mmCIF file of C-alpha atoms in Angstrom:
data_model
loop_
_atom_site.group_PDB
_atom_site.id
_atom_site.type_symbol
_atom_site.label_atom_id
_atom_site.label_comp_id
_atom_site.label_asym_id
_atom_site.label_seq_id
_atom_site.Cartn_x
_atom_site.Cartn_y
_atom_site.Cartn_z
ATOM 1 C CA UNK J 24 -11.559 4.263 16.276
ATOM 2 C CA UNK J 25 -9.896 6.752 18.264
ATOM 3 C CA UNK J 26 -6.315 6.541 20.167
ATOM 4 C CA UNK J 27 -6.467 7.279 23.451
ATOM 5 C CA UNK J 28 -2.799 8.501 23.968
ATOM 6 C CA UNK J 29 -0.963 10.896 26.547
ATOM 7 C CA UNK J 30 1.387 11.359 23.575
ATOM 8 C CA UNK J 31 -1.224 12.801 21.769
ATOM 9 C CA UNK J 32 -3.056 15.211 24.492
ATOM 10 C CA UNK J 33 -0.017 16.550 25.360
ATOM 11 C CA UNK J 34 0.423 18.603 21.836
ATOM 12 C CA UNK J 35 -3.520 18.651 21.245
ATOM 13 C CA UNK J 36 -3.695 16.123 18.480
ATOM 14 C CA UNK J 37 -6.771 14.000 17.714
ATOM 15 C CA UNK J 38 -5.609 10.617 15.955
ATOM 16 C CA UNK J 39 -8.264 8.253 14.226
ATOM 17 C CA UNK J 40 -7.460 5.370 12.821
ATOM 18 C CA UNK J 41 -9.646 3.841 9.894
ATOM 19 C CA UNK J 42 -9.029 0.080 9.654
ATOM 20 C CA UNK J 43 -9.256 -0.774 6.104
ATOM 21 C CA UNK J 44 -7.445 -3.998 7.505
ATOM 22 C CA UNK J 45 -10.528 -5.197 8.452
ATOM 23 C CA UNK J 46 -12.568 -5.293 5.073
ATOM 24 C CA UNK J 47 -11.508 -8.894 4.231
ATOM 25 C CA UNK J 48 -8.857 -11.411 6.139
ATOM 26 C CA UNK J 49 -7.187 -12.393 2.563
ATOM 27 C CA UNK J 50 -7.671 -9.168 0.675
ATOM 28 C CA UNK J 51 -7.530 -6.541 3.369
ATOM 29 C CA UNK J 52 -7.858 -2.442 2.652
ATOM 30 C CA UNK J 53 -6.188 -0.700 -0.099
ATOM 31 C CA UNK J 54 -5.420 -4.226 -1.410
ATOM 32 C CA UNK J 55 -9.275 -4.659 -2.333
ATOM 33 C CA UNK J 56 -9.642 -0.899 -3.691
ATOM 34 C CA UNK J 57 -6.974 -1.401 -5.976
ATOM 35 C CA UNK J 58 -8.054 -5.000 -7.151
ATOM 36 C CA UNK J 59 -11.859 -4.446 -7.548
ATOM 37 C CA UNK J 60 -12.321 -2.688 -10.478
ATOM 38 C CA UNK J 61 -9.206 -4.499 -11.814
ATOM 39 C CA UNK J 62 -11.680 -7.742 -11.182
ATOM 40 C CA UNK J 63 -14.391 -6.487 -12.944
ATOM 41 C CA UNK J 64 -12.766 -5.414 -16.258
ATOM 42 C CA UNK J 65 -10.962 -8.738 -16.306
ATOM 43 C CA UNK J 66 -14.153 -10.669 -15.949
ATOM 44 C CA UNK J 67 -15.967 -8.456 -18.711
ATOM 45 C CA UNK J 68 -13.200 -8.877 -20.861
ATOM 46 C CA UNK J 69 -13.489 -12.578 -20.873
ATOM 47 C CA UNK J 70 -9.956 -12.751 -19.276
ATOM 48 C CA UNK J 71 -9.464 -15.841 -16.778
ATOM 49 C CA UNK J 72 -5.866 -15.143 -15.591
ATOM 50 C CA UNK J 73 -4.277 -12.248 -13.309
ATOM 51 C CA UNK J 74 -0.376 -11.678 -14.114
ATOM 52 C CA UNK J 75 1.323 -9.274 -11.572
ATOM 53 C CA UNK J 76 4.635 -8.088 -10.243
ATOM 54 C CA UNK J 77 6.353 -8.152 -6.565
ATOM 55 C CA UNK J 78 8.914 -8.454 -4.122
ATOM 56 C CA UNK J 79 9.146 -11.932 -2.242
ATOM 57 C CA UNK J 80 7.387 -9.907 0.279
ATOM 58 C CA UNK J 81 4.599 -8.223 -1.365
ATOM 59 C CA UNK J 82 1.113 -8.106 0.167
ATOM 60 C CA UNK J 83 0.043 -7.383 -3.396
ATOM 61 C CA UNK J 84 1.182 -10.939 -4.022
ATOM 62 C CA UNK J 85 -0.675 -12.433 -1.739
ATOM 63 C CA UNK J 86 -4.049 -10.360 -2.172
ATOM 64 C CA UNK J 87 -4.192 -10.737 -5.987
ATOM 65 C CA UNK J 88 -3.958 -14.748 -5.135
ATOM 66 C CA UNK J 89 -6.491 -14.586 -2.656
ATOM 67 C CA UNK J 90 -8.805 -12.557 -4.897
ATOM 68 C CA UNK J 91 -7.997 -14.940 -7.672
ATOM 69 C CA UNK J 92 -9.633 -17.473 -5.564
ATOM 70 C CA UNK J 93 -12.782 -15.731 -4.841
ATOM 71 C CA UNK J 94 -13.540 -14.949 -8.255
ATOM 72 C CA UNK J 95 -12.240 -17.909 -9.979
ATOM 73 C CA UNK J 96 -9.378 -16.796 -12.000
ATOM 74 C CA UNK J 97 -5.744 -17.813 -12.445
ATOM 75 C CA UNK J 98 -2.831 -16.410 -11.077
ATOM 76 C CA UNK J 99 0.431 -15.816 -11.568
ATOM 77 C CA UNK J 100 2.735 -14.272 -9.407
ATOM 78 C CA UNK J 101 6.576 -12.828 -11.034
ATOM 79 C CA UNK J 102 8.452 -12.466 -8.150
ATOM 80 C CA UNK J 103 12.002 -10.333 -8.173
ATOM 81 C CA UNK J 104 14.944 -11.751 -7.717
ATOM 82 C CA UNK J 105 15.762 -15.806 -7.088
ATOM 83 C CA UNK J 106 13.539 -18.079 -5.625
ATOM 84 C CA UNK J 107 14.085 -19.087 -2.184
ATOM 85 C CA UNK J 108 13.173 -22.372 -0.592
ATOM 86 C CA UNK J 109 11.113 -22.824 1.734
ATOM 87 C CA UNK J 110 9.208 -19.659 0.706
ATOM 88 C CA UNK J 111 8.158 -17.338 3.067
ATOM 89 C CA UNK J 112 4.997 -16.654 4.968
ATOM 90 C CA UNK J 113 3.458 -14.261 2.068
ATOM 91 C CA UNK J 114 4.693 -16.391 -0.700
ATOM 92 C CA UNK J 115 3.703 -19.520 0.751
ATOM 93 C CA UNK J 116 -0.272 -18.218 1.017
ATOM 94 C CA UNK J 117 -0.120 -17.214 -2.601
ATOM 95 C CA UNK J 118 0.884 -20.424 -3.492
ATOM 96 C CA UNK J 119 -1.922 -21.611 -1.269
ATOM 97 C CA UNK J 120 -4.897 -19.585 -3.222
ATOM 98 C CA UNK J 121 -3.454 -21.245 -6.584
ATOM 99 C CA UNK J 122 -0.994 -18.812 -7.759
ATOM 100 C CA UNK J 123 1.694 -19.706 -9.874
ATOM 101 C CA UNK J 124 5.120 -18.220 -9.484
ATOM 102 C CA UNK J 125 7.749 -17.457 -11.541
ATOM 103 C CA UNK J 126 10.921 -15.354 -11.161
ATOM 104 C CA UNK J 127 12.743 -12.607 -12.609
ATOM 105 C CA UNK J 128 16.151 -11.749 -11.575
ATOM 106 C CA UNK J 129 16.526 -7.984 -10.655
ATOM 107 C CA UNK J 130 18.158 -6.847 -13.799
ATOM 108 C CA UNK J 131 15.075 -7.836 -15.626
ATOM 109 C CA UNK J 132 12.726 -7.090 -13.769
ATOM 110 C CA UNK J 133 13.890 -3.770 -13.574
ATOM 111 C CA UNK J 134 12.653 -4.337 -17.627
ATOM 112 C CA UNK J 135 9.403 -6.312 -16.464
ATOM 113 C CA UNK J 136 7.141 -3.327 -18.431
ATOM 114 C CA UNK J 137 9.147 -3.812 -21.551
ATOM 115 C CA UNK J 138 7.863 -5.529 -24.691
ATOM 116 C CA UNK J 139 10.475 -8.018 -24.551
ATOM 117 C CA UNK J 140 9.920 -9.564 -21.045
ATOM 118 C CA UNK J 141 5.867 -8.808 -21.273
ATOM 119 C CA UNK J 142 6.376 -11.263 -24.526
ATOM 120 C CA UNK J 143 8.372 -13.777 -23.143
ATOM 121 C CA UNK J 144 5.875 -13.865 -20.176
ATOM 122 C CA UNK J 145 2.879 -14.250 -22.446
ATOM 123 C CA UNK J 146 4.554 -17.180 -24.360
ATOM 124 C CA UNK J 147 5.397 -18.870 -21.471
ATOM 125 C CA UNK J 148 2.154 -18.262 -19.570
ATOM 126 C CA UNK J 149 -0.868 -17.730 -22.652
ATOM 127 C CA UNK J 150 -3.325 -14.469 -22.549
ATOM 128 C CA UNK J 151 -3.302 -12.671 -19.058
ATOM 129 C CA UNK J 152 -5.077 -9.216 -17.708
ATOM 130 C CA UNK J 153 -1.490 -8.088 -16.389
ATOM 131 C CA UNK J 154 -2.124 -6.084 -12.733
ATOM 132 C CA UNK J 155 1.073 -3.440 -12.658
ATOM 133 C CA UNK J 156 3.718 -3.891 -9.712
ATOM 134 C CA UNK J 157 1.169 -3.053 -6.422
ATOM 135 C CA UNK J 158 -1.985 -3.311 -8.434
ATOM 136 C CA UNK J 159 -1.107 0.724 -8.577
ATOM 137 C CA UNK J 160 -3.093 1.622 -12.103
ATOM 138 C CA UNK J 161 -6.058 4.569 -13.117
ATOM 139 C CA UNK J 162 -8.676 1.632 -11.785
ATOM 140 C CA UNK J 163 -6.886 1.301 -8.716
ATOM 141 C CA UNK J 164 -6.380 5.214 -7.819
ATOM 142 C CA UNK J 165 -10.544 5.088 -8.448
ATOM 143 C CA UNK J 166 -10.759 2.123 -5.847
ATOM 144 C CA UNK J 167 -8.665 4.202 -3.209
ATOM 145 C CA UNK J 168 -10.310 7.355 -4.095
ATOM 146 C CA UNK J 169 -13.913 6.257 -2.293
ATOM 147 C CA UNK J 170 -12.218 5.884 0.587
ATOM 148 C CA UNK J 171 -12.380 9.503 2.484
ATOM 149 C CA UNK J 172 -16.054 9.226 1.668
ATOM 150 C CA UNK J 173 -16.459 6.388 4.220
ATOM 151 C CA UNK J 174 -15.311 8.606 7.039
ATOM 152 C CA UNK J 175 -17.875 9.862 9.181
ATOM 153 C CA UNK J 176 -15.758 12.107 11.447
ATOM 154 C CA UNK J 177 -14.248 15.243 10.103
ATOM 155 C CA UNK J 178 -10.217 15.252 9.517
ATOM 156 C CA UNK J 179 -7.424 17.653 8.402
ATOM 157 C CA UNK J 180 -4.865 14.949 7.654
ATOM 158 C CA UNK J 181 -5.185 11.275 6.350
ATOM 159 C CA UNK J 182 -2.126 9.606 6.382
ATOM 160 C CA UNK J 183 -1.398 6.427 4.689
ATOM 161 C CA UNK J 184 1.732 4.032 3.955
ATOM 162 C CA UNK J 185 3.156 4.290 0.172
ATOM 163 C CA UNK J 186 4.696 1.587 -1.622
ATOM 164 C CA UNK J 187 3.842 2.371 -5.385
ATOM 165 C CA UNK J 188 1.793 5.563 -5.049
ATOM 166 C CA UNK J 189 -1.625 4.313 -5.827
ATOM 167 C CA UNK J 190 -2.928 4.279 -2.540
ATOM 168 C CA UNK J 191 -1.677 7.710 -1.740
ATOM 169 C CA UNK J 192 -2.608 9.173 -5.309
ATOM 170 C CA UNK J 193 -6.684 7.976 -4.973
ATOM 171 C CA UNK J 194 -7.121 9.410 -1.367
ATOM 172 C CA UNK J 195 -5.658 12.525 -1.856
ATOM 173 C CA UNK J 196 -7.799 13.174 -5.272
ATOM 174 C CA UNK J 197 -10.709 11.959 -2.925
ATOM 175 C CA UNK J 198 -10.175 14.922 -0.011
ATOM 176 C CA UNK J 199 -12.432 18.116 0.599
ATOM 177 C CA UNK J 200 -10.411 21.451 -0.298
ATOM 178 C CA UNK J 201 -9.441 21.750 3.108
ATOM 179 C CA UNK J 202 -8.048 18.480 3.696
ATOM 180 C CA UNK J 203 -4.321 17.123 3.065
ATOM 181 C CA UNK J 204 -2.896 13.490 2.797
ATOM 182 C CA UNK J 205 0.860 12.609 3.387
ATOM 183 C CA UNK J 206 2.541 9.641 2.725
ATOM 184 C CA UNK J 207 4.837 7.965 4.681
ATOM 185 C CA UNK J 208 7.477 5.860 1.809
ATOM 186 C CA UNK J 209 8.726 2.109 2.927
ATOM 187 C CA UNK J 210 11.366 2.191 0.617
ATOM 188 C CA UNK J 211 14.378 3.795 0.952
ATOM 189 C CA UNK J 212 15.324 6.982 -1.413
ATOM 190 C CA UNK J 213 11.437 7.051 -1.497
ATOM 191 C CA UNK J 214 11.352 10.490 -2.797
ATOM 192 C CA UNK J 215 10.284 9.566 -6.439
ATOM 193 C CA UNK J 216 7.517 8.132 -5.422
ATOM 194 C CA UNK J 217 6.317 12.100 -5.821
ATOM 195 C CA UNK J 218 6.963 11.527 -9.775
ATOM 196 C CA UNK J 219 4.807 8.420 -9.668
ATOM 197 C CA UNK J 220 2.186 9.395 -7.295
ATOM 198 C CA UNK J 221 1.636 12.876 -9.609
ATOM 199 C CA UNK J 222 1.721 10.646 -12.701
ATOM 200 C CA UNK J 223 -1.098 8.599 -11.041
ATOM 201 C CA UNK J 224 -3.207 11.419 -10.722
ATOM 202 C CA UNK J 225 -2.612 13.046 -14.218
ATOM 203 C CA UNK J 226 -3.535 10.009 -16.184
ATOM 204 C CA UNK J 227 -6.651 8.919 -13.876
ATOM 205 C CA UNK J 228 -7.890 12.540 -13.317
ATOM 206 C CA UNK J 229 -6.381 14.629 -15.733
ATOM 207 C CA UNK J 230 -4.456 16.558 -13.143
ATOM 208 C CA UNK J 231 -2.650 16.604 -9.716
ATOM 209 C CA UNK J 232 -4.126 17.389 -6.547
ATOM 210 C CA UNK J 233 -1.528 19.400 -5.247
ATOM 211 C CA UNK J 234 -3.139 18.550 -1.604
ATOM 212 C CA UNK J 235 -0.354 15.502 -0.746
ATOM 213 C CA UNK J 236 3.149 15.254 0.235
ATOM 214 C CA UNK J 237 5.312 11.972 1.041
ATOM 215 C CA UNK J 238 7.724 11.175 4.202
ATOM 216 C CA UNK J 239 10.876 10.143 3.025
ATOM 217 C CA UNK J 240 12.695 9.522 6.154
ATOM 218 C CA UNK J 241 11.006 6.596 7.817
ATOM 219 C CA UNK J 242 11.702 3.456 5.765
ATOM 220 C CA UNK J 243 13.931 1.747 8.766
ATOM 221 C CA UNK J 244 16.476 0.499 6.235
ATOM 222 C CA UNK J 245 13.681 0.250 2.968
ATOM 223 C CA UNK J 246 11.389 -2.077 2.036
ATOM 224 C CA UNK J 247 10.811 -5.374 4.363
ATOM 225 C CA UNK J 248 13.827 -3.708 6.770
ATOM 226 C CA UNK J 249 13.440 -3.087 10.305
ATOM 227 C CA UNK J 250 15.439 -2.159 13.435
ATOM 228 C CA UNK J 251 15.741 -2.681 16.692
ATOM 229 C CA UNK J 252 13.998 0.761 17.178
ATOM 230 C CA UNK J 253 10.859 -0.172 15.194
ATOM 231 C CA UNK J 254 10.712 -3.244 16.907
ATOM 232 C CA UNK J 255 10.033 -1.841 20.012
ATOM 233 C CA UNK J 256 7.273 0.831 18.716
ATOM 234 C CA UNK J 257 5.675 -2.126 17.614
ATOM 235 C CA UNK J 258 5.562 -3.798 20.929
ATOM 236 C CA UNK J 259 4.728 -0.406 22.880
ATOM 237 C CA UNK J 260 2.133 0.338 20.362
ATOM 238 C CA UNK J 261 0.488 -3.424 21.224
ATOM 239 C CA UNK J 262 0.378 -2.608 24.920
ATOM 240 C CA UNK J 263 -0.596 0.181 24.669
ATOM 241 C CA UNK J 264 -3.600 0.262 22.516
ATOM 242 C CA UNK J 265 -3.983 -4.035 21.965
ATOM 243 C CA UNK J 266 -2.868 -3.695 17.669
ATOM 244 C CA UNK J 267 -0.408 -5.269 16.054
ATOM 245 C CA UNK J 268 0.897 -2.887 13.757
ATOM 246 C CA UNK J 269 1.945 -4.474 9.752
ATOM 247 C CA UNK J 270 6.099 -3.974 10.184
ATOM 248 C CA UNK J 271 6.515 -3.511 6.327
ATOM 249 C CA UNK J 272 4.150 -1.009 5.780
ATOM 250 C CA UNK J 273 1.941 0.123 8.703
ATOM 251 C CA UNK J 274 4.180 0.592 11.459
ATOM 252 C CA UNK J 275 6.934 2.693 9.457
ATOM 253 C CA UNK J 276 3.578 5.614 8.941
ATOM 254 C CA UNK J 277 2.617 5.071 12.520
ATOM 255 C CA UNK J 278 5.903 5.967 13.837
ATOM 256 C CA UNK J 279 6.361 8.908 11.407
ATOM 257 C CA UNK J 280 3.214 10.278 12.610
ATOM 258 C CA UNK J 281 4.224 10.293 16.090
ATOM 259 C CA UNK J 282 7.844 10.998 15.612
ATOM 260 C CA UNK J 283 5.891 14.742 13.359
ATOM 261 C CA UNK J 284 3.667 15.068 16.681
ATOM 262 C CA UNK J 285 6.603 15.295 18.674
ATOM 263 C CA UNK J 286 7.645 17.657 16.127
ATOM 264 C CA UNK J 287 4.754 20.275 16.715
ATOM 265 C CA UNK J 288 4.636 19.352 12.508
ATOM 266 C CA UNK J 289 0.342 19.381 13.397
ATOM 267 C CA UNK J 290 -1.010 22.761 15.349
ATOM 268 C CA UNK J 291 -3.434 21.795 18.330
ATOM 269 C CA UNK J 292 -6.654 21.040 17.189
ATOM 270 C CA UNK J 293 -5.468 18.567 14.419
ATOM 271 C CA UNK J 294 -7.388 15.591 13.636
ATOM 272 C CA UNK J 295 -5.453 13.056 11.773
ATOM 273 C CA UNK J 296 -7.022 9.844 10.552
ATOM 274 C CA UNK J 297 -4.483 6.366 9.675
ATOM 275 C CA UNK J 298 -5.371 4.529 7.567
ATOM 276 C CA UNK J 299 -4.676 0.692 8.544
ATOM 277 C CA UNK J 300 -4.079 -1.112 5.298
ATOM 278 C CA UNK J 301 -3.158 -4.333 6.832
#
């Protein structure tokens, strides 16, 4: 769908936005494209249990319980830092699809990749497919990669949120020479998501892109923060076009693509799509 925007005729930019949200209430958008494949070598490897990583307000969480569900499988959810009771919204529908949780305090999980803790999780827990932190691995960067194929209108720009880099890493390997993605980071000090996102790339592909960039500057505080400020593009952003825009991830790229507009960062003539990961 297109916007319909003065804010966006007035500097001659076209903004699409591609609701990947959409695909599935429980497993929305780049959630899916990063489990799917995931799924299917878990199942052909005779694996019935999902182990993954996240904050106590991942969507990553959540999805890999819901998907869990679907297919039949186990999960288990290690959350960072100490639980927290009641849980939360997110938290609270994992445990609803059947996932276990567990918890690692931040110094170790800051080790959750090491032999050591991957051990001690196995002992405690049996055999497991283990799903990186944000489901971000090669299969995952192939899931988001099919995505610009699915657009039927041409673009210049695609912009998505980035969280781990997987996302961002798959479109941007997915784009016609002409084409460009940018990022827009949710955590603070997001820059090094550049290291990861090119890492991505070189083990999935063989090589970088070179066609992406990430926007460091629009995290509102980092991840799960918000102000005032963001607030309030949220609630314009509702009137005005009758979407509720995701305040962890989504909103934070929506208002850096504006805030770039208003910039003159995009020449007239510019057609950006968003992508709406829910």
């Amino acid at each position: 769908m297109e916007l319909r925007d003065e804010r966006l005729t007035s500097y001659g930019v076209r903004l699409l936005l591609k609701r990947d949200d959409l695909i599935h209430p429980d497993v929305p958008g780049n959630k899916w494209r990063k489990l799917k494949y995931n799924l299917v070598e878990a199942v052909d490897y005779g694996h019935d249990t999902l182990l993954t990583f996240g904050g106590a307000y991942s969507n990553h969480i959540a999805a890999t319980a819901a998907a869990g569900a679907i297919c039949g499988l186990a999960t288990v959810g290690v959350i960072r830092g100490e639980q927290h009771l009641p849980l939360n919204p997110v938290l609270s529908a994992a445990v609803a699809n059947g996932m276990q949780l567990t918890y690692l305090d931040r110094t170790s999980y800051r080790a959750k990749n090491s032999p050591d803790i991957l051990n001690q999780l196995r002992h405690d827990w049996g055999t497991f497919y283990l799903l990186p932190e944000g489901g971000s691995n090669e299969l995952a960067v192939r899931g988001c990669g099919e995505l610009p194929r699915e657009l039927n209108h041409g673009f210049d720009v695609i912009a998505c949120a980035v969280g781990t880099g997987g996302t961002l890493a798959g479109i941007a390997a997915g784009l016609e020479p002409t084409q460009v993605a940018l990022g827009f980071s949710a955590l603070r000090g997001g820059a090094f998501l550049s290291r990861d996102v090119a890492e991505l790339q070189r083990r999935t592909f063989g090589k970088e892109s070179g066609n992406w960039r990430i926007e460091a500057d629009f995290h509102f505080g980092g991840f799960a923060k918000k102000t005032p400020e963001l607030d309030a593009f949220i609630k314009d952003f509702k009137e005005r076009h009758g979407l509720t825009l995701d305040w962890v991830y989504v909103a934070k790229m929506m208002f850096g693509i504006f805030a770039l507009i208003e910039r003159n960062s995009f020449r007239s003539g510019t057609r950006i799509v968003a992508v709406i990961t829910g």
